Amino acid sequence: MSSGQKKRNFQIEAFKHKVVVDPKYAEKTWKVLEHAIHEIYNHNASGLSFEELYRNAYNMVLHKYGEKLYSGLVSTMTFHLQTMSKSIEAAHGGSFLEELNSKWSDHNKALQMIRDILMYMDRTFIPSTRKTPVHELGLNLWRDNVVHSDKIQTRLLNTILELILRERTGEVINRGLMRNIIKMLMDLGASVYQEDFEKPFLDVSADFYRVESQEFIECSDCGDYLKKAERRLNEEIERVSHYLDVKSEAKITNVVEKEMIANHMLGLVHMENSGLVKMLLDDKFEDLGRMYNLFRRVPNGLSTIRDVMTSHIRDTGKQLVTDPEKSKNPVEFVECLLEKRDKYDKIISLAFGNDKTFQNALNSSFEYFINLNPRSPEYISLFVDDKLRKGLKGVKEEDIELILDKVMMLFRYLQEKDVFEKYYKQHLAKRLLSGKTVSDDAERSLIVKLKTECGYQFTSKLEGMFTDMKTSQDTMQGFYATYGAELANGPTLVVQVLTTGSWPTQSSVTCNLPSEMLALCEKFRSYYLGTHTGRRLSWQTNMGTADLRATFGNGQKYELNVSTYQMCVLMLFNGADSLSYREIEQATEIPSSDLKRCLQSLACVKGKNVLRKEPMSKDIVEDDGFSVNDKFTSKLRKVKIGTVVAQKESEPEKQETRQRVEEDRKPQIEAAIVRIMKSRRVLDHNNIIAEVTKQLQSRFLANPGEIKKRIESLIERDFLERDNADRRLYRYLA
Amino acid sequence: MILVDGITLLCNDLQVDPQDIVMLVVSWHMKAATMCEFSKQEFITGLQSLGIDSLEKFRERISFMRSELKDEQKFREIYNYAFGWAKEKGQKSLALDTAIGMWQLLFAEKQWPLVDHWCQFLQARHNKAISRDTWSQLLEFARIVVPALSNYDPEGAWPYLIDEFVDYLTECGIIQKDNVSDDWSYKL
């Protein structure tokens, strides 16, 4: 079946006859096309057949008349554009741009049609001969014959700039027309837009704003100026969005920023009576926000604001902390600090966008001036004391936290955190022992905060104080469970057993207790030592309180809340009608300064004078005599007689605390030196000072002189030695 | 053991004043542990190493020993040796009176113009014993820092006593403050 078939070959031959081409064919066809182009430009295209024209153009290209077609197109189009150019030139005044715009739109339509007709040329002939495609050719010809014609080029630029100037001065202009014209320039290519419009536009704008900003700054205050600048800036941005190239936005805003802001920055910030300082003083959030937003746009803008703000905070802060009036009341002092802090916090969050660098500047400024007053740690602790004693009554839990957080923030600024700890311990001890603390939760919450900030070591003693309080409660329960029945008729004793070391040490002499109390105290002592062997108890009579029931001569009964010292004094009057100062001193053995204070509050405070003093006067002297004030009355049955307590420390007390702090620092500095030298083995003087300072920073600022003394002490004790060759080098001796 | 009396006799034989600084040099050569004392061992080994076997030779050597003080390196060794030699046994530091006496003796050799101020300063402000470090650093201070203090560096790792001495000098107007280089804020 396969072998029976024969292979057949097919052959295709060329036409035998020649295709005759009319020699005038090209000329004729071009005439048809040229005519069509004329008709298109004359708005007469409705009678033309697209199919016929396309075919003609196709054939011309096919018959290698592309060149003729292309050059014909160029000359015909040029002719029309020149005519258009004439008519545009002839347009008067305002109609110039409109004429230009309408001719441009005509040309565009015509160009579209022509391109359609000549599509075959566009696709084959033009790429192969590397000629400009029809559409681009149309634009180029328009550019050369119209936009760049002598009589149009400058007139066009001037007209556009004139219109923009008019718009800037408040006139309404035809933005649609502007958009079309600018769009035309953009269509003609980026370089045309830039050279023929953008560059001169930016130059003119710079001149305009240079003059305007000078005028503004002479006649308006800082706030108004900034408003104007902001408005100008927004106008320019709006202008770009309406009728300019998006890429121009950065350029024109740059011009406005430079002329209106950067060039006047210092003048604005320091403007008298309305500059930055005034705004800060008056909490002008809106103006400050505006300044921030405008200044951030220019180089060094924000640092200018920040510097002025920093030096302002530092100056006013320094005034605040060194003002002796303010130092009189520690609570007010701290409230002023907090107020100031809140004020700037608010400014930074509302006006400065919570800028981190501004927050840092704020913090460093506070750190700077708070530490200018060496009593700041004491005052902050007193502030906490005030809040935890009474200030927080009726305040919601969240608000308490808020206040404590603010205190912590101030605490963080302190360089001498150990001094704060000292005072805090003293104040806390007084609060706990007098039962004056309002909220246990608040107390503990602050301790937790201190612990997170400074570590376990910082608060361990403070926590020990709380533990002592709790243990004491249990001990008292145990004591009364054992002896309750036996003691039911006598006075009630409440003992707080304080661990030595955890509590601020106060060397005090035990005063002579009334015999009733003495017996009870002894009973407790033997009970306590019976359960806790090997311990030692000593009575801190200077820290206790007592509740007394008193019956006065007129039969009035009162309950008196007094200190232990006062109790000792008053109990003496159970056995005597009147006593002299000396007798009281002898019987009680209370230290004289304490005794004077306690007598003062018993005899010299109006409404609480349960004793009468002879002679009547404000101050207690050693010749005074005292008797029970039979005429004592009070509206309340319970009378609380406070001791005249010194709120903040007196000068000698302060010195003493200072000395204790310095003493406590010595071992810490030595420990730091040894730690560092142990790991480094050899270190030079300056580095060791720097490292020690750094290590101790979280607790206090070590004095270089003191560090030096500690180093010398360690050398003497053979922990370190000086290098033989280089005397600035220290060596660790293991 | 040669004690005070014996030393007086020795000095008589050598024809030197017992207060003469050269006795310090003698002690240094003998590696004597304490002032006014030579143990037998110290005395014999000392003389052996010096090659002295007669009083004449000893006497001859005295002027040479005096010249040894002019040698800067030896002077430093003698100076530093003096601290241990002069201090009381069992003490770490040198009693102020003794120290002042020694300085006056030693710096009379060295001719440090501030020595009297230094001693006055110690009596007025310090009045405590002197540590070995302060002792040895003072020689360095006298050696390195010029009397006008123009090259004194407050951060130069000087013992605090020397820093305070510099403060004292300017405070008392002995030295003009502007002569002292560097900033002073560091000490605040």
XYZ file of N, CA and C in Angstrom, chain A residues 371-545:
525
model
N 19.103 69.530 90.284
C 20.280 69.225 91.090
C 21.063 70.466 91.510
N 20.597 71.637 91.029
C 21.264 72.857 91.480
C 20.950 73.116 92.945
N 19.795 72.654 93.379
C 19.451 72.823 94.787
C 19.744 71.521 95.523
N 20.708 71.554 96.445
C 21.094 70.295 97.105
C 19.970 69.723 97.976
N 18.937 70.502 98.221
C 17.869 69.994 99.071
C 16.740 69.348 98.284
N 16.858 69.341 96.975
C 15.787 68.746 96.166
C 15.399 67.335 96.609
N 16.365 66.444 96.887
C 15.959 65.090 97.308
C 15.101 65.123 98.574
N 15.484 65.973 99.506
C 14.718 66.076 100.742
C 13.308 66.580 100.459
N 13.216 67.594 99.616
C 11.909 68.182 99.348
C 10.995 67.194 98.621
N 11.563 66.441 97.729
C 10.720 65.483 96.996
C 10.188 64.436 97.972
N 11.049 64.004 98.879
C 10.585 63.034 99.863
C 9.513 63.654 100.768
N 9.689 64.932 101.121
C 8.684 65.609 101.945
C 7.359 65.720 101.207
N 7.461 65.939 99.910
C 6.246 66.017 99.101
C 5.500 64.686 99.146
N 6.239 63.602 98.959
C 5.625 62.278 99.038
C 5.014 62.086 100.420
N 5.753 62.506 101.435
C 5.288 62.365 102.806
C 3.953 63.074 102.983
N 3.901 64.299 102.483
C 2.675 65.074 102.595
C 1.517 64.362 101.899
N 1.788 63.854 100.704
C 0.734 63.174 99.938
C 0.278 61.915 100.670
N 1.226 61.169 101.185
C 0.864 59.884 101.785
C 0.288 60.053 103.182
N 0.473 61.236 103.769
C -0.122 61.473 105.077
C -1.569 61.889 104.951
N -1.795 62.884 104.087
C -3.149 63.419 104.036
C -3.570 63.771 102.618
N -2.600 64.099 101.821
C -2.922 64.636 100.508
C -3.758 63.706 99.644
N -3.673 62.413 99.920
C -4.330 61.474 99.016
C -5.687 61.004 99.522
N -6.115 61.567 100.615
C -7.424 61.152 101.145
C -8.501 61.443 100.113
N -9.328 60.448 99.857
C -10.436 60.672 98.939
C -10.017 60.770 97.489
N -8.769 60.517 97.217
C -8.321 60.542 95.827
C -8.396 59.117 95.276
N -8.847 59.001 94.055
C -9.021 57.671 93.462
C -7.678 56.973 93.242
N -7.772 55.672 93.180
C -6.548 54.881 93.087
C -5.708 55.239 91.857
N -6.394 55.458 90.722
C -5.646 55.782 89.502
C -4.894 57.089 89.691
N -5.571 58.037 90.387
C -4.938 59.340 90.554
C -3.738 59.247 91.473
N -3.847 58.375 92.467
C -2.699 58.169 93.353
C -1.519 57.693 92.523
N -1.785 56.694 91.690
C -0.724 56.164 90.822
C -0.116 57.270 89.976
N -0.987 58.123 89.487
C -0.531 59.217 88.629
C 0.443 60.125 89.369
N 0.055 60.450 90.598
C 0.926 61.329 91.400
C 2.253 60.630 91.696
N 2.150 59.348 92.049
C 3.379 58.615 92.365
C 4.284 58.513 91.134
N 3.667 58.324 89.982
C 4.481 58.257 88.757
C 5.211 59.577 88.523
N 4.507 60.644 88.813
C 5.146 61.952 88.623
C 6.314 62.108 89.590
N 6.113 61.641 90.806
C 7.201 61.718 91.786
C 8.399 60.918 91.278
N 8.126 59.752 90.735
C 9.209 58.907 90.217
C 9.974 59.617 89.107
N 9.206 60.359 88.326
C 9.849 61.072 87.229
C 10.844 62.100 87.783
N 10.434 62.811 88.814
C 11.369 63.764 89.428
C 12.540 63.012 90.059
N 12.210 61.903 90.663
C 13.258 61.089 91.302
C 14.345 60.716 90.299
N 13.911 60.375 89.102
C 14.871 59.977 88.068
C 15.860 61.091 87.751
N 15.439 62.316 87.915
C 16.330 63.434 87.609
C 17.396 63.617 88.676
N 17.174 63.073 89.849
C 18.093 63.335 90.948
C 19.433 62.656 90.720
N 20.481 63.402 90.976
C 21.808 62.781 90.895
C 22.137 62.097 92.219
N 21.597 62.636 93.294
C 21.912 62.060 94.607
C 20.733 61.232 95.094
N 20.577 60.081 94.491
C 19.442 59.243 94.837
C 19.608 58.680 96.248
N 20.857 58.534 96.670
C 21.058 58.005 98.018
C 20.591 58.991 99.084
N 20.695 60.277 98.779
C 20.209 61.274 99.733
C 18.688 61.174 99.839
N 18.063 61.008 98.678
C 16.610 60.816 98.692
C 16.264 59.605 99.547
N 16.989 58.530 99.370
C 16.706 57.308 100.123
C 16.777 57.573 101.629
N 17.817 58.315 102.025
C 17.987 58.650 103.436
C 16.754 59.350 104.003
N 16.341 60.391 103.280
C 15.198 61.159 103.758
C 13.923 60.334 103.681
N 13.813 59.591 102.605
C 12.602 58.801 102.438
C 12.457 57.825 103.597
N 13.547 57.259 103.975
C 13.542 56.310 105.085
C 13.087 56.999 106.378
N 13.640 58.173 106.614
C 13.241 58.920 107.808
C 11.762 59.240 107.806
N 11.301 59.733 106.682
C 9.906 60.151 106.608
C 8.976 58.952 106.685
N 9.376 57.876 106.019
C 8.550 56.664 106.053
C 8.465 56.131 107.485
N 9.592 56.167 108.186
C 9.603 55.677 109.561
C 8.598 56.455 110.403
N 8.624 57.781 110.250
C 7.690 58.598 111.021
C 6.256 58.260 110.652
N 5.993 58.089 109.372
C 4.632 57.770 108.933
C 4.175 56.448 109.525
N 5.018 55.450 109.423
C 4.616 54.117 109.871
C 4.400 54.098 111.383
N 5.327 54.730 112.104
C 5.256 54.641 113.553
C 4.114 55.458 114.120
N 3.788 56.557 113.470
C 2.701 57.364 114.006
C 1.365 56.902 113.428
N 1.412 55.871 112.596
C 0.170 55.368 111.998
C -0.483 56.395 111.094
N 0.346 57.299 110.518
C -0.205 58.408 109.749
C -0.378 58.069 108.280
N 0.099 56.919 107.893
C 0.032 56.649 106.465
C -1.403 56.362 106.033
N -1.791 56.992 104.932
C -3.193 56.931 104.513
C -3.497 55.612 103.826
N -2.582 55.206 102.961
C -2.893 54.024 102.162
C -1.674 53.102 102.091
N -1.863 51.929 102.596
C -0.795 50.950 102.550
C -0.447 50.607 101.103
N -1.500 50.521 100.277
C -1.290 50.194 98.864
C -0.399 51.235 98.192
N -0.703 52.487 98.500
C 0.078 53.549 97.866
C 1.531 53.474 98.320
N 1.738 53.243 99.603
C 3.096 53.112 100.124
C 3.850 52.015 99.389
N 3.188 50.869 99.312
C 3.861 49.736 98.685
C 4.088 49.959 97.201
N 3.126 50.603 96.595
C 3.242 50.846 95.157
C 4.480 51.702 94.870
N 4.712 52.708 95.711
C 5.880 53.554 95.481
C 7.174 52.763 95.687
N 7.132 51.886 96.692
C 8.339 51.089 96.938
C 8.635 50.185 95.743
N 7.575 49.624 95.174
C 7.774 48.782 93.984
C 8.385 49.608 92.862
N 7.898 50.816 92.726
C 8.432 51.681 91.668
C 9.913 51.973 91.903
N 10.244 52.252 93.152
C 11.655 52.534 93.460
C 12.514 51.306 93.197
N 11.923 50.157 93.489
C 12.660 48.911 93.304
C 12.940 48.670 91.826
N 11.912 48.867 90.993
C 12.120 48.672 89.550
C 13.144 49.661 89.028
N 13.164 50.839 89.610
C 14.074 51.873 89.116
C 15.509 51.613 89.591
N 15.659 51.252 90.838
C 17.010 51.224 91.415
C 17.458 49.860 91.916
N 16.593 48.888 91.842
C 17.040 47.565 92.245
C 16.717 47.226 93.687
N 16.892 45.964 94.002
C 16.518 45.393 95.283
C 17.219 46.084 96.441
N 18.514 46.329 96.244
C 19.340 46.900 97.299
C 18.779 48.206 97.845
N 18.251 48.988 96.925
C 17.785 50.323 97.275
C 16.612 50.260 98.246
N 15.745 49.243 98.082
C 14.508 49.246 98.851
C 14.456 48.182 99.944
N 15.511 47.353 100.028
C 15.406 46.223 100.953
C 15.139 46.687 102.389
N 15.784 47.791 102.770
C 15.572 48.284 104.127
C 14.179 48.864 104.294
N 13.719 49.508 103.258
C 12.368 50.068 103.320
C 11.357 48.940 103.481
N 11.587 47.866 102.747
C 10.665 46.732 102.858
C 10.758 46.091 104.237
N 11.983 46.088 104.770
C 12.173 45.570 106.119
C 11.312 46.320 107.125
N 11.144 47.600 106.905
C 10.335 48.401 107.832
C 8.882 47.936 107.808
N 8.402 47.636 106.614
C 7.020 47.139 106.525
C 6.879 45.780 107.226
N 7.888 44.949 107.030
C 7.842 43.630 107.671
C 7.803 43.775 109.185
N 8.631 44.691 109.710
C 8.648 44.921 111.147
C 7.267 45.313 111.653
N 6.596 46.152 110.917
C 5.272 46.606 111.339
C 4.307 45.440 111.463
N 4.398 44.570 110.461
C 3.481 43.426 110.431
C 3.814 42.463 111.580
N 5.109 42.174 111.746
C 5.528 41.255 112.805
C 5.117 41.800 114.170
N 5.261 43.113 114.347
C 4.914 43.723 115.622
C 3.445 43.495 115.946
N 2.616 43.625 114.928
C 1.182 43.387 115.135
C 0.945 41.986 115.696
N 1.591 41.021 115.062
C 1.427 39.633 115.503
C 1.953 39.459 116.927
N 3.116 40.089 117.183
C 3.696 39.979 118.516
C 2.720 40.513 119.568
N 2.110 41.659 119.289
C 1.194 42.249 120.262
C -0.013 41.346 120.494
N -0.478 40.738 119.424
C -1.603 39.809 119.582
C -1.217 38.665 120.499
N -0.022 38.149 120.253
C 0.482 37.061 121.091
C 0.605 37.481 122.545
N 1.131 38.678 122.755
C 1.339 39.209 124.093
C 0.010 39.301 124.857
N -0.982 39.863 124.195
C -2.264 40.024 124.886
C -3.038 38.724 125.001
N -2.779 37.793 124.067
C -3.419 36.476 124.212
C -2.900 35.797 125.478
N -1.623 36.043 125.799
C -1.036 35.421 126.978
C -1.409 36.147 128.269
N -1.301 37.480 128.232
C -1.474 38.230 129.475
C -2.762 39.044 129.516
N -3.592 38.916 128.515
C -4.789 39.755 128.355
C -5.587 39.900 129.628
N -5.954 38.788 130.232
C -6.838 38.794 131.399
C -6.197 39.571 132.546
N -4.930 39.289 132.723
C -4.180 39.879 133.831
C -4.051 41.395 133.700
N -3.994 41.855 132.425
C -3.711 43.266 132.195
C -4.949 44.084 131.886
N -6.096 43.449 131.945
C -7.323 44.066 131.446
C -7.584 45.434 132.070
N -7.207 45.647 133.321
C -7.566 46.896 133.980
C -6.510 48.000 133.827
N -5.349 47.631 133.402
C -4.284 48.627 133.297
C -4.299 49.306 131.930
N -3.301 50.134 131.687
C -3.173 50.766 130.369
C -2.810 49.730 129.288
N -3.109 50.063 128.060
C -2.803 49.153 126.955
C -1.472 49.588 126.322
N -0.655 48.609 126.054
C 0.653 48.923 125.464
C 0.699 48.388 124.032
N 1.151 49.209 123.160
C 1.379 48.736 121.785
C 2.863 48.938 121.478
N 3.539 47.841 121.203
C 4.966 47.949 120.943
C 5.238 47.654 119.475
N 6.083 48.471 118.903
C 6.555 48.156 117.552
C 8.038 47.804 117.660
N 8.328 46.578 117.291
C 9.715 46.127 117.411
C 10.432 46.420 116.085
N 11.424 47.265 116.154
C 12.108 47.708 114.937
C 13.491 47.079 114.837
N 13.759 46.515 113.690
C 15.076 45.924 113.495
C 16.124 47.024 113.353
N 17.160 46.948 114.147
C 18.235 47.931 114.022
C 18.841 47.792 112.626
N 19.104 48.912 112.019
C 19.706 48.833 110.686
C 18.693 49.107 109.598
N 17.464 48.570 109.769
C 16.442 48.839 108.762
C 15.882 50.239 108.919
N 15.882 50.697 110.161
C 15.249 51.991 110.450
C 16.313 53.046 110.615
N 15.940 54.291 110.319
C 16.925 55.354 110.495
C 17.354 55.398 111.952
N 18.626 55.368 112.182
C 19.079 55.317 113.570
C 18.974 56.696 114.180
N 18.415 56.709 115.362
C 18.371 57.950 116.110
C 18.890 57.615 117.495
N 20.068 58.085 117.773
C 20.604 57.781 119.090
C 19.772 58.589 120.080
N 19.122 57.914 120.990
C 18.291 58.666 121.929
C 18.384 58.021 123.301
N 18.238 58.883 124.265
C 18.237 58.372 125.635
C 16.798 58.010 125.958
N 16.659 56.893 126.648
C 15.315 56.524 127.070
C 14.922 57.427 128.237
N 13.731 57.992 128.156
C 13.299 58.853 129.249
C 12.702 57.986 130.361
N 12.452 58.615 131.500
C 11.819 57.867 132.597
C 10.334 57.735 132.332
N 9.879 56.506 132.227
C 8.460 56.290 131.967
C 7.714 56.323 133.309
N 6.423 56.655 133.277
C 5.624 56.573 134.497
C 5.630 55.134 135.011
N 5.531 54.979 136.323
C 5.694 53.651 136.913
C 4.715 52.632 136.337
N 3.451 53.068 136.064
C 2.454 52.143 135.509
C 2.954 51.549 134.204
N 3.533 52.458 133.377
C 3.979 52.016 132.062
C 5.234 51.164 132.156
N 6.103 51.563 133.083
C 7.379 50.888 133.204
C 7.180 49.400 133.471
N 6.235 49.087 134.395
C 5.965 47.697 134.746
C 5.484 46.928 133.521
N 4.599 47.582 132.783
C 4.032 46.940 131.589
C 5.121 46.688 130.551
N 5.978 47.683 130.398
C 7.057 47.550 129.415
C 7.985 46.399 129.789
N 8.265 46.288 131.067
C 9.138 45.204 131.518
C 8.509 43.847 131.238
N 7.171 43.810 131.446
C 6.448 42.567 131.194
C 6.602 42.185 129.718
N 6.450 43.190 128.882
C 6.577 42.904 127.447
C 7.995 42.450 127.115
N 8.966 43.130 127.726
C 10.357 42.781 127.444
C 10.613 41.311 127.760
N 10.137 40.888 128.937
C 10.425 39.500 129.282
C 9.647 38.539 128.381
N 8.432 38.962 127.986
C 7.671 38.121 127.050
C 8.419 37.982 125.723
N 8.867 39.116 125.236
C 9.505 39.128 123.910
C 10.823 38.352 123.929
N 11.652 38.647 124.940
C 12.941 37.965 124.998
C 12.758 36.485 125.301
N 11.613 36.147 125.944
C 11.299 34.744 126.172
C 11.063 33.997 124.864
N 10.451 34.665 123.899
C 10.202 33.984 122.619
C 11.343 34.186 121.637
N 12.088 35.282 121.785
C 13.214 35.528 120.868
C 14.488 35.627 121.680
N 15.187 34.524 121.797
C 16.394 34.573 122.604
C 17.517 35.253 121.836
N 18.405 35.822 122.609
C 19.599 36.407 121.988
C 19.360 37.771 121.387
N 18.213 38.370 121.682
C 17.996 39.712 121.134
C 18.093 40.754 122.232
N 18.174 41.996 121.785
C 18.266 43.074 122.751
C 17.193 44.097 122.418
N 16.456 44.525 123.423
C 15.425 45.534 123.194
C 15.849 46.827 123.860
N 15.694 47.948 123.131
C 15.868 49.229 123.814
C 14.696 50.111 123.408
N 14.211 50.905 124.359
C 12.996 51.683 124.101
C 13.337 52.981 123.404
N 12.625 53.235 122.320
C 12.794 54.507 121.609
C 11.638 55.418 122.025
N 11.774 55.998 123.209
C 10.643 56.772 123.735
C 10.407 58.056 122.957
N 11.379 58.448 122.162
C 11.195 59.683 121.400
C 10.255 59.510 120.210
N 9.913 58.256 119.871
C 9.130 58.027 118.658
C 7.686 57.598 118.918
N 7.323 57.378 120.202
C 6.003 56.803 120.465
C 4.884 57.825 120.605
N 3.671 57.301 120.713
C 2.502 58.145 120.975
C 1.667 57.490 122.072
